[in-house]
Amino acid sequence: MNLVTGATGLNGKAIMREFARQGHEVRALVRDADRASVAGLDGLAGVELVAGDMRRADTLGAALDGIERVLMISTAADDMTETQCRFIDACRQAGVAHVVKFSGAESNIGYDATKFRFTRMHEEVERYLEAAGMAWTHLRPSQFMQVYLRDAPTIAAEGAFYLALGETELSPVDVEDIAKVAFRLLRDGGHAGESLDMTGPQALTMSDIAALMSRAIGKPVRYVDITPAQRRRNLLASGVPADFVDALDEQLAERLRRPKSRVHLATHDMFGVRPTPFVEFARRHAAMFRGEG
Ligand SMILES: NC(=O)c1ccc[n+]([C@@H]2O[C@H](COP(=O)([O-])OP(=O)(O)OC[C@H]3O[C@@H](n4cnc5c(N)ncnc54)[C@H](OP(=O)(O)O)[C@@H]3O)[C@@H](O)[C@H]2O)c1
């Protein structure tokens, strides 16, 4: 049996849906039964929900019992390193054979991972896992396409989205592609000692993204370039916590220094997953970008 943590989150939900679609059983770690229900996990065939907290080994006995492989996902927050390292300790104690770390790698060429706290934390956890004595694999997606769903309200209301990326390119990847890779990796095993980077199929400036959105939703979408300070004010005004805004500022500064983005599809190819182009992602969410749902 395999276990996925972070099952109520963006990627966890997509991975659970993929297991259900494929008719394959999986165990999902959840902290809160209500959140699992809101996430739609309790209705999914073959998904066994087990309660536990990744930071507390004493709550993980039932979740880790009989588990061969684990996909470890948790929130990008200041406690991510501590949460994941304590969970790795619990996996080792429970006799788990293989831990797949859901990590992250920026796609910008020359990006210094130490300049952004979350890529820095991912690197720390990767080193910790490598030394823990179990088989390991790092799954390292770049920016998720789903990040642009945050801009759906202004796109629907004004036909515009506001970021401070100038002409910087990014190569966002569809969470549905990541879910397919994660499913196959957990089902089949292997790939121990490998780091699997994943980007989407195109390096895109924000103007490119606006053009693709316009085409997908059938109405004009503009990219409006604002200053980093304006973006910071917008994020704070929309209720994003200050420490998370600080992290996003670090990421933005390094992205602006490294404006070219690479495309890396070796992981898609290895697992036989077709890379979803941005226009297809936008078409799938067209109702939301048009403000219809
Ligand atoms: N944003 C990007 O573009 C991007 C790109 C590459 C990589 N990443 C990485 O992706 C990861 C986040 O993935 P996501 O967006 O799919 O997750 P998410 O939507 O933020 O959800 C996080 C999940 O972790 C669970 N969790 C957190 N702490 C826990 C604990 N102590 N015990 C049990 N469960 C716990 C949460 O459970 P609850 O529901 O109980 O809170 C939730 O299910 C981060 O590591 C981030 O750095 C992000």
mmCIF file of C-alpha atoms and ligand atoms in Angstrom:
data_model
loop_
_atom_site.group_PDB
_atom_site.id
_atom_site.type_symbol
_atom_site.label_atom_id
_atom_site.label_comp_id
_atom_site.label_asym_id
_atom_site.label_seq_id
_atom_site.Cartn_x
_atom_site.Cartn_y
_atom_site.Cartn_z
ATOM 1 C CA MET A 1 0.000 0.000 0.000
ATOM 2 C CA ASN A 2 1.109 3.583 -0.703
ATOM 3 C CA LEU A 3 0.460 6.713 1.363
ATOM 4 C CA VAL A 4 0.084 10.310 0.162
ATOM 5 C CA THR A 5 0.319 13.222 2.612
ATOM 6 C CA GLY A 6 -1.061 16.683 1.886
ATOM 7 C CA ALA A 7 -4.047 14.890 0.384
ATOM 8 C CA THR A 8 -6.456 17.800 0.988
ATOM 9 C CA GLY A 9 -4.154 20.217 -0.866
ATOM 10 C CA LEU A 10 -3.939 21.243 -4.519
ATOM 11 C CA ASN A 11 -1.676 18.405 -5.683
ATOM 12 C CA GLY A 12 -2.878 15.845 -3.158
ATOM 13 C CA LYS A 13 -6.476 16.137 -4.409
ATOM 14 C CA ALA A 14 -5.383 15.781 -8.040
ATOM 15 C CA ILE A 15 -3.294 12.715 -7.145
ATOM 16 C CA MET A 16 -6.204 11.133 -5.224
ATOM 17 C CA ARG A 17 -8.483 11.696 -8.235
ATOM 18 C CA GLU A 18 -5.877 10.039 -10.480
ATOM 19 C CA PHE A 19 -5.693 6.965 -8.196
ATOM 20 C CA ALA A 20 -9.496 6.742 -8.206
ATOM 21 C CA ARG A 21 -9.663 7.137 -12.018
ATOM 22 C CA GLN A 22 -7.114 4.335 -12.406
ATOM 23 C CA GLY A 23 -9.005 2.061 -9.962
ATOM 24 C CA HIS A 24 -5.982 1.766 -7.703
ATOM 25 C CA GLU A 25 -6.118 1.806 -3.899
ATOM 26 C CA VAL A 26 -4.211 4.415 -1.914
ATOM 27 C CA ARG A 27 -4.116 5.714 1.640
ATOM 28 C CA ALA A 28 -4.431 9.465 2.285
ATOM 29 C CA LEU A 29 -3.133 11.176 5.411
ATOM 30 C CA VAL A 30 -5.510 13.910 6.591
ATOM 31 C CA ARG A 31 -5.431 16.106 9.665
ATOM 32 C CA ASP A 32 -9.058 17.059 9.663
ATOM 33 C CA ALA A 33 -12.019 14.937 8.541
ATOM 34 C CA ASP A 34 -14.068 18.037 7.659
ATOM 35 C CA ARG A 35 -11.367 19.355 5.329
ATOM 36 C CA ALA A 36 -11.100 15.923 3.722
ATOM 37 C CA SER A 37 -14.830 16.009 3.139
ATOM 38 C CA VAL A 38 -14.722 19.534 1.661
ATOM 39 C CA ALA A 39 -11.848 18.374 -0.562
ATOM 40 C CA GLY A 40 -14.149 15.628 -1.873
ATOM 41 C CA LEU A 41 -11.847 12.823 -0.716
ATOM 42 C CA ASP A 42 -14.422 10.867 1.250
ATOM 43 C CA GLY A 43 -16.378 10.001 -1.878
ATOM 44 C CA LEU A 44 -13.443 8.745 -3.943
ATOM 45 C CA ALA A 45 -13.364 4.999 -4.667
ATOM 46 C CA GLY A 46 -10.274 3.220 -3.331
ATOM 47 C CA VAL A 47 -9.081 6.171 -1.216
ATOM 48 C CA GLU A 48 -8.625 5.202 2.439
ATOM 49 C CA LEU A 49 -8.575 8.263 4.717
ATOM 50 C CA VAL A 50 -6.403 7.966 7.835
ATOM 51 C CA ALA A 51 -5.993 10.728 10.401
ATOM 52 C CA GLY A 52 -2.583 11.931 11.559
ATOM 53 C CA ASP A 53 -0.245 14.885 11.924
ATOM 54 C CA MET A 54 3.052 14.723 10.031
ATOM 55 C CA ARG A 55 4.866 16.434 12.904
ATOM 56 C CA ARG A 56 3.727 13.953 15.563
ATOM 57 C CA ALA A 57 4.996 10.378 15.195
ATOM 58 C CA ASP A 58 2.588 9.288 17.974
ATOM 59 C CA THR A 59 -0.368 10.074 15.632
ATOM 60 C CA LEU A 60 1.029 8.231 12.586
ATOM 61 C CA GLY A 61 0.916 4.542 13.608
ATOM 62 C CA ALA A 62 -2.232 3.656 11.663
ATOM 63 C CA ALA A 63 -1.276 5.812 8.676
ATOM 64 C CA LEU A 64 2.164 4.235 8.240
ATOM 65 C CA ASP A 65 1.219 0.653 9.091
ATOM 66 C CA GLY A 66 2.053 -1.647 6.146
ATOM 67 C CA ILE A 67 3.124 1.234 3.878
ATOM 68 C CA GLU A 68 5.793 0.555 1.261
ATOM 69 C CA ARG A 69 6.025 3.926 -0.515
ATOM 70 C CA VAL A 70 5.090 7.436 0.622
ATOM 71 C CA LEU A 71 4.620 10.649 -1.336
ATOM 72 C CA MET A 72 5.382 13.463 1.111
ATOM 73 C CA ILE A 73 3.672 16.815 0.480
ATOM 74 C CA SER A 74 3.094 19.589 2.996
ATOM 75 C CA THR A 75 2.278 23.292 2.997
ATOM 76 C CA ALA A 76 4.844 25.870 1.822
ATOM 77 C CA ALA A 77 5.146 27.550 5.221
ATOM 78 C CA ASP A 78 7.926 28.477 7.599
ATOM 79 C CA ASP A 79 7.599 25.136 9.416
ATOM 80 C CA MET A 80 7.944 23.034 6.241
ATOM 81 C CA THR A 81 11.479 21.768 6.999
ATOM 82 C CA GLU A 82 10.584 20.755 10.547
ATOM 83 C CA THR A 83 7.296 19.117 9.457
ATOM 84 C CA GLN A 84 8.937 17.081 6.701
ATOM 85 C CA CYS A 85 12.047 16.063 8.681
ATOM 86 C CA ARG A 86 9.918 14.823 11.605
ATOM 87 C CA PHE A 87 7.743 12.928 9.119
ATOM 88 C CA ILE A 88 10.848 11.337 7.516
ATOM 89 C CA ASP A 89 11.913 10.185 11.020
ATOM 90 C CA ALA A 90 8.488 8.589 11.519
ATOM 91 C CA CYS A 91 8.680 6.838 8.121
ATOM 92 C CA ARG A 92 12.068 5.372 8.975
ATOM 93 C CA GLN A 93 10.835 4.145 12.366
ATOM 94 C CA ALA A 94 7.778 2.546 10.741
ATOM 95 C CA GLY A 95 9.887 0.638 8.178
ATOM 96 C CA VAL A 96 8.731 2.526 5.060
ATOM 97 C CA ALA A 97 10.903 1.415 2.116
ATOM 98 C CA HIS A 98 10.770 4.476 -0.189
ATOM 99 C CA VAL A 99 9.898 8.155 0.346
ATOM 100 C CA VAL A 100 9.145 10.397 -2.633
ATOM 101 C CA LYS A 101 9.627 14.013 -1.628
ATOM 102 C CA PHE A 102 7.342 16.492 -3.366
ATOM 103 C CA SER A 103 9.919 19.212 -3.830
ATOM 104 C CA GLY A 104 10.214 22.201 -6.149
ATOM 105 C CA ALA A 105 12.685 23.697 -8.621
ATOM 106 C CA GLU A 106 12.420 27.077 -10.305
ATOM 107 C CA SER A 107 12.664 26.870 -14.094
ATOM 108 C CA ASN A 108 14.651 30.091 -14.593
ATOM 109 C CA ILE A 109 18.115 29.448 -15.988
ATOM 110 C CA GLY A 110 20.770 30.175 -13.345
ATOM 111 C CA TYR A 111 18.189 30.573 -10.532
ATOM 112 C CA ASP A 112 19.935 30.406 -7.156
ATOM 113 C CA ALA A 113 17.772 28.154 -4.968
ATOM 114 C CA THR A 114 19.370 29.527 -1.795
ATOM 115 C CA LYS A 115 17.855 32.992 -2.478
ATOM 116 C CA PHE A 116 14.230 31.852 -1.969
ATOM 117 C CA ARG A 117 13.255 30.337 1.353
ATOM 118 C CA PHE A 118 11.064 27.554 -0.035
ATOM 119 C CA THR A 119 13.597 26.205 -2.565
ATOM 120 C CA ARG A 120 16.199 26.543 0.200
ATOM 121 C CA MET A 121 13.999 24.485 2.537
ATOM 122 C CA HIS A 122 13.362 21.888 -0.166
ATOM 123 C CA GLU A 123 17.110 21.455 -0.580
ATOM 124 C CA GLU A 124 17.546 21.019 3.189
ATOM 125 C CA VAL A 125 14.811 18.379 3.339
ATOM 126 C CA GLU A 126 16.204 16.600 0.275
ATOM 127 C CA ARG A 127 19.611 16.295 2.003
ATOM 128 C CA TYR A 128 17.940 15.061 5.210
ATOM 129 C CA LEU A 129 15.955 12.423 3.326
ATOM 130 C CA GLU A 130 19.018 11.259 1.382
ATOM 131 C CA ALA A 131 20.808 10.597 4.687
ATOM 132 C CA ALA A 132 17.844 8.845 6.334
ATOM 133 C CA GLY A 133 18.627 5.347 5.062
ATOM 134 C CA MET A 134 15.470 4.734 2.970
ATOM 135 C CA ALA A 135 15.153 4.758 -0.815
ATOM 136 C CA TRP A 136 14.329 8.319 -1.946
ATOM 137 C CA THR A 137 13.158 10.194 -5.027
ATOM 138 C CA HIS A 138 12.729 13.951 -5.385
ATOM 139 C CA LEU A 139 9.850 15.096 -7.579
ATOM 140 C CA ARG A 140 10.595 18.727 -8.460
ATOM 141 C CA PRO A 141 7.908 20.615 -10.338
ATOM 142 C CA SER A 142 8.345 24.222 -11.413
ATOM 143 C CA GLN A 143 5.590 26.836 -10.952
ATOM 144 C CA PHE A 144 2.094 25.303 -11.163
ATOM 145 C CA MET A 145 -0.219 26.582 -13.936
ATOM 146 C CA GLN A 146 -2.920 26.621 -11.245
ATOM 147 C CA VAL A 147 -1.137 29.617 -9.643
ATOM 148 C CA TYR A 148 -2.853 31.745 -12.347
ATOM 149 C CA LEU A 149 -6.281 30.786 -10.990
ATOM 150 C CA ARG A 150 -5.533 33.341 -8.233
ATOM 151 C CA ASP A 151 -5.813 36.007 -10.930
ATOM 152 C CA ALA A 152 -9.209 34.770 -12.127
ATOM 153 C CA PRO A 153 -11.209 37.450 -10.231
ATOM 154 C CA THR A 154 -9.442 40.412 -11.911
ATOM 155 C CA ILE A 155 -9.368 38.626 -15.272
ATOM 156 C CA ALA A 156 -13.129 38.074 -15.011
ATOM 157 C CA ALA A 157 -13.866 41.610 -13.778
ATOM 158 C CA GLU A 158 -11.351 43.711 -15.751
ATOM 159 C CA GLY A 159 -9.885 41.443 -18.433
ATOM 160 C CA ALA A 160 -6.462 42.004 -16.854
ATOM 161 C CA PHE A 161 -3.983 40.566 -14.376
ATOM 162 C CA TYR A 162 -1.293 42.472 -12.506
ATOM 163 C CA LEU A 163 2.181 41.084 -11.793
ATOM 164 C CA ALA A 164 5.704 42.488 -11.592
ATOM 165 C CA LEU A 165 7.536 40.055 -13.851
ATOM 166 C CA GLY A 166 8.357 42.379 -16.764
ATOM 167 C CA GLU A 167 9.633 40.254 -19.660
ATOM 168 C CA THR A 168 10.700 37.366 -17.392
ATOM 169 C CA GLU A 169 9.734 33.937 -18.651
ATOM 170 C CA LEU A 170 8.371 31.039 -16.592
ATOM 171 C CA SER A 171 7.587 27.465 -17.676
ATOM 172 C CA PRO A 172 4.510 26.553 -15.600
ATOM 173 C CA VAL A 173 3.432 22.915 -15.344
ATOM 174 C CA ASP A 174 -0.114 21.562 -15.000
ATOM 175 C CA VAL A 175 -0.848 19.920 -11.629
ATOM 176 C CA GLU A 176 -2.783 17.240 -13.562
ATOM 177 C CA ASP A 177 0.510 16.244 -15.297
ATOM 178 C CA ILE A 178 2.274 16.075 -11.924
ATOM 179 C CA ALA A 179 -0.554 13.881 -10.581
ATOM 180 C CA LYS A 180 -0.157 11.406 -13.446
ATOM 181 C CA VAL A 181 3.605 11.160 -12.839
ATOM 182 C CA ALA A 182 3.101 10.824 -9.060
ATOM 183 C CA PHE A 183 0.529 8.050 -9.563
ATOM 184 C CA ARG A 184 2.814 6.036 -11.864
ATOM 185 C CA LEU A 185 5.818 6.582 -9.598
ATOM 186 C CA LEU A 186 3.925 5.327 -6.546
ATOM 187 C CA ARG A 187 2.216 2.446 -8.330
ATOM 188 C CA ASP A 188 5.350 1.098 -10.010
ATOM 189 C CA GLY A 189 8.175 2.161 -7.658
ATOM 190 C CA GLY A 190 11.742 2.444 -8.903
ATOM 191 C CA HIS A 191 13.576 5.719 -9.619
ATOM 192 C CA ALA A 192 15.375 5.495 -6.259
ATOM 193 C CA GLY A 193 18.156 8.060 -5.967
ATOM 194 C CA GLU A 194 16.730 10.199 -8.817
ATOM 195 C CA SER A 195 15.700 13.858 -8.881
ATOM 196 C CA LEU A 196 12.866 14.337 -11.342
ATOM 197 C CA ASP A 197 12.466 17.943 -12.486
ATOM 198 C CA MET A 198 9.268 18.885 -14.341
ATOM 199 C CA THR A 199 8.302 22.039 -16.192
ATOM 200 C CA GLY A 200 5.483 22.717 -18.609
ATOM 201 C CA PRO A 201 6.060 22.560 -22.377
ATOM 202 C CA GLN A 202 6.615 26.303 -23.023
ATOM 203 C CA ALA A 203 8.727 29.141 -21.620
ATOM 204 C CA LEU A 204 6.227 32.021 -21.444
ATOM 205 C CA THR A 205 6.344 35.715 -20.586
ATOM 206 C CA MET A 206 3.276 37.110 -18.860
ATOM 207 C CA SER A 207 2.285 38.755 -22.178
ATOM 208 C CA ASP A 208 2.404 35.285 -23.770
ATOM 209 C CA ILE A 209 0.211 33.973 -20.968
ATOM 210 C CA ALA A 210 -2.282 36.828 -21.479
ATOM 211 C CA ALA A 211 -2.439 36.009 -25.212
ATOM 212 C CA LEU A 212 -3.015 32.300 -24.534
ATOM 213 C CA MET A 213 -5.724 33.096 -21.975
ATOM 214 C CA SER A 214 -7.442 35.429 -24.452
ATOM 215 C CA ARG A 215 -7.482 32.661 -27.035
ATOM 216 C CA ALA A 216 -8.691 30.049 -24.534
ATOM 217 C CA ILE A 217 -11.545 32.043 -23.018
ATOM 218 C CA GLY A 218 -12.631 33.965 -26.101
ATOM 219 C CA LYS A 219 -12.221 37.453 -24.637
ATOM 220 C CA PRO A 220 -9.267 39.839 -24.401
ATOM 221 C CA VAL A 221 -6.937 39.487 -21.407
ATOM 222 C CA ARG A 222 -4.156 42.035 -20.764
ATOM 223 C CA TYR A 223 -1.021 41.646 -18.702
ATOM 224 C CA VAL A 224 -0.349 44.808 -16.694
ATOM 225 C CA ASP A 225 3.218 45.164 -15.466
ATOM 226 C CA ILE A 226 3.393 46.764 -12.015
ATOM 227 C CA THR A 227 6.331 47.451 -9.688
ATOM 228 C CA PRO A 228 7.395 44.896 -7.062
ATOM 229 C CA ALA A 229 6.302 47.392 -4.375
ATOM 230 C CA GLN A 230 2.810 47.669 -5.919
ATOM 231 C CA ARG A 231 2.554 43.903 -6.119
ATOM 232 C CA ARG A 232 3.542 43.626 -2.466
ATOM 233 C CA ARG A 233 0.812 46.113 -1.503
ATOM 234 C CA ASN A 234 -1.766 44.200 -3.583
ATOM 235 C CA LEU A 235 -0.861 40.880 -1.937
ATOM 236 C CA LEU A 236 -1.043 42.339 1.566
ATOM 237 C CA ALA A 237 -4.352 44.060 0.762
ATOM 238 C CA SER A 238 -5.803 40.766 -0.446
ATOM 239 C CA GLY A 239 -4.998 39.174 2.922
ATOM 240 C CA VAL A 240 -1.834 37.176 2.120
ATOM 241 C CA PRO A 241 0.159 36.918 5.399
ATOM 242 C CA ALA A 242 3.195 39.238 5.559
ATOM 243 C CA ASP A 243 5.762 36.452 5.982
ATOM 244 C CA PHE A 244 4.441 34.691 2.880
ATOM 245 C CA VAL A 245 4.588 37.983 0.963
ATOM 246 C CA ASP A 246 8.233 38.302 2.086
ATOM 247 C CA ALA A 247 8.914 34.849 0.615
ATOM 248 C CA LEU A 248 7.222 35.809 -2.663
ATOM 249 C CA ASP A 249 9.367 38.955 -2.803
ATOM 250 C CA GLU A 250 12.523 36.821 -2.529
ATOM 251 C CA GLN A 251 11.279 34.602 -5.333
ATOM 252 C CA LEU A 252 10.362 37.565 -7.535
ATOM 253 C CA ALA A 253 13.743 39.274 -7.061
ATOM 254 C CA GLU A 254 15.608 36.142 -8.151
ATOM 255 C CA ARG A 255 13.236 35.526 -11.088
ATOM 256 C CA LEU A 256 13.824 39.101 -12.307
ATOM 257 C CA ARG A 257 17.577 38.510 -12.153
ATOM 258 C CA ARG A 258 17.164 35.291 -14.237
ATOM 259 C CA PRO A 259 14.662 36.189 -16.971
ATOM 260 C CA LYS A 260 15.117 33.167 -19.260
ATOM 261 C CA SER A 261 13.333 29.919 -18.460
ATOM 262 C CA ARG A 262 14.122 26.378 -19.468
ATOM 263 C CA VAL A 263 11.739 23.645 -20.597
ATOM 264 C CA HIS A 264 12.432 20.228 -19.091
ATOM 265 C CA LEU A 265 10.116 17.436 -20.227
ATOM 266 C CA ALA A 266 12.304 14.392 -19.488
ATOM 267 C CA THR A 267 10.062 13.366 -16.563
ATOM 268 C CA HIS A 268 6.885 13.629 -18.663
ATOM 269 C CA ASP A 269 8.617 11.506 -21.331
ATOM 270 C CA MET A 270 9.910 8.941 -18.844
ATOM 271 C CA PHE A 271 6.402 8.314 -17.458
ATOM 272 C CA GLY A 272 4.569 8.596 -20.778
ATOM 273 C CA VAL A 273 2.636 11.731 -19.735
ATOM 274 C CA ARG A 274 1.680 14.245 -22.441
ATOM 275 C CA PRO A 275 2.729 17.769 -21.345
ATOM 276 C CA THR A 276 -0.387 19.943 -21.115
ATOM 277 C CA PRO A 277 0.042 23.258 -22.982
ATOM 278 C CA PHE A 278 -1.032 26.425 -21.133
ATOM 279 C CA VAL A 279 -3.859 27.145 -23.579
ATOM 280 C CA GLU A 280 -5.427 23.778 -22.753
ATOM 281 C CA PHE A 281 -5.170 24.453 -19.009
ATOM 282 C CA ALA A 282 -6.810 27.870 -19.532
ATOM 283 C CA ARG A 283 -9.581 26.337 -21.657
ATOM 284 C CA ARG A 284 -10.297 23.793 -18.926
ATOM 285 C CA HIS A 285 -10.776 26.664 -16.447
ATOM 286 C CA ALA A 286 -12.392 29.079 -18.919
ATOM 287 C CA ALA A 287 -15.586 29.419 -16.875
ATOM 288 C CA MET A 288 -13.584 30.632 -13.887
ATOM 289 C CA PHE A 289 -11.509 33.095 -15.959
ATOM 290 C CA ARG A 290 -14.760 34.393 -17.490
ATOM 291 C CA GLY A 291 -16.303 34.749 -14.018
ATOM 292 C CA GLU A 292 -18.969 32.132 -14.675
ATOM 293 C CA GLY A 293 -18.105 29.696 -11.901
HETATM 294 N N1 LIG B 1 3.188 27.021 -5.810
HETATM 295 C C1 LIG B 1 3.988 26.493 -6.713
HETATM 296 O O1 LIG B 1 3.980 26.926 -7.893
HETATM 297 C C2 LIG B 1 4.911 25.337 -6.328
HETATM 298 C C3 LIG B 1 5.743 24.805 -7.304
HETATM 299 C C4 LIG B 1 6.558 23.701 -6.980
HETATM 300 C C5 LIG B 1 6.503 23.163 -5.692
HETATM 301 N N2 LIG B 1 5.673 23.714 -4.758
HETATM 302 C C6 LIG B 1 5.627 23.056 -3.425
HETATM 303 O O2 LIG B 1 4.396 22.344 -3.346
HETATM 304 C C7 LIG B 1 4.125 22.068 -1.964
HETATM 305 C C8 LIG B 1 2.675 22.365 -1.655
HETATM 306 O O3 LIG B 1 1.844 21.579 -2.491
HETATM 307 P P1 LIG B 1 0.303 21.939 -2.653
HETATM 308 O O4 LIG B 1 0.186 23.349 -3.161
HETATM 309 O O5 LIG B 1 -0.331 20.833 -3.397
HETATM 310 O O6 LIG B 1 -0.164 21.888 -1.135
HETATM 311 P P2 LIG B 1 -1.266 22.770 -0.397
HETATM 312 O O7 LIG B 1 -2.447 22.957 -1.303
HETATM 313 O O8 LIG B 1 -0.611 23.967 0.200
HETATM 314 O O9 LIG B 1 -1.690 21.775 0.765
HETATM 315 C C9 LIG B 1 -0.787 21.411 1.782
HETATM 316 C C10 LIG B 1 -1.230 20.097 2.365
HETATM 317 O O10 LIG B 1 -0.311 19.709 3.419
HETATM 318 C C11 LIG B 1 -1.067 19.284 4.532
HETATM 319 N N3 LIG B 1 -0.295 19.444 5.765
HETATM 320 C C12 LIG B 1 0.440 20.524 6.146
HETATM 321 N N4 LIG B 1 0.991 20.307 7.357
HETATM 322 C C13 LIG B 1 0.596 19.067 7.746
HETATM 323 C C14 LIG B 1 0.828 18.272 8.904
HETATM 324 N N5 LIG B 1 1.577 18.714 9.927
HETATM 325 N N6 LIG B 1 0.262 17.036 8.962
HETATM 326 C C15 LIG B 1 -0.525 16.580 7.949
HETATM 327 N N7 LIG B 1 -0.779 17.281 6.821
HETATM 328 C C16 LIG B 1 -0.229 18.508 6.732
HETATM 329 C C17 LIG B 1 -2.300 20.170 4.495
HETATM 330 O O11 LIG B 1 -3.312 19.593 5.285
HETATM 331 P P3 LIG B 1 -4.529 20.454 5.931
HETATM 332 O O12 LIG B 1 -5.632 20.430 4.892
HETATM 333 O O13 LIG B 1 -4.873 19.708 7.155
HETATM 334 O O14 LIG B 1 -3.987 21.834 6.186
HETATM 335 C C18 LIG B 1 -2.625 20.141 2.993
HETATM 336 O O15 LIG B 1 -3.291 18.959 2.655
HETATM 337 C C19 LIG B 1 5.080 22.949 -1.161
HETATM 338 O O16 LIG B 1 6.125 22.149 -0.678
HETATM 339 C C20 LIG B 1 5.584 23.952 -2.210
HETATM 340 O O17 LIG B 1 6.847 24.474 -1.877
HETATM 341 C C21 LIG B 1 4.884 24.783 -5.047
#
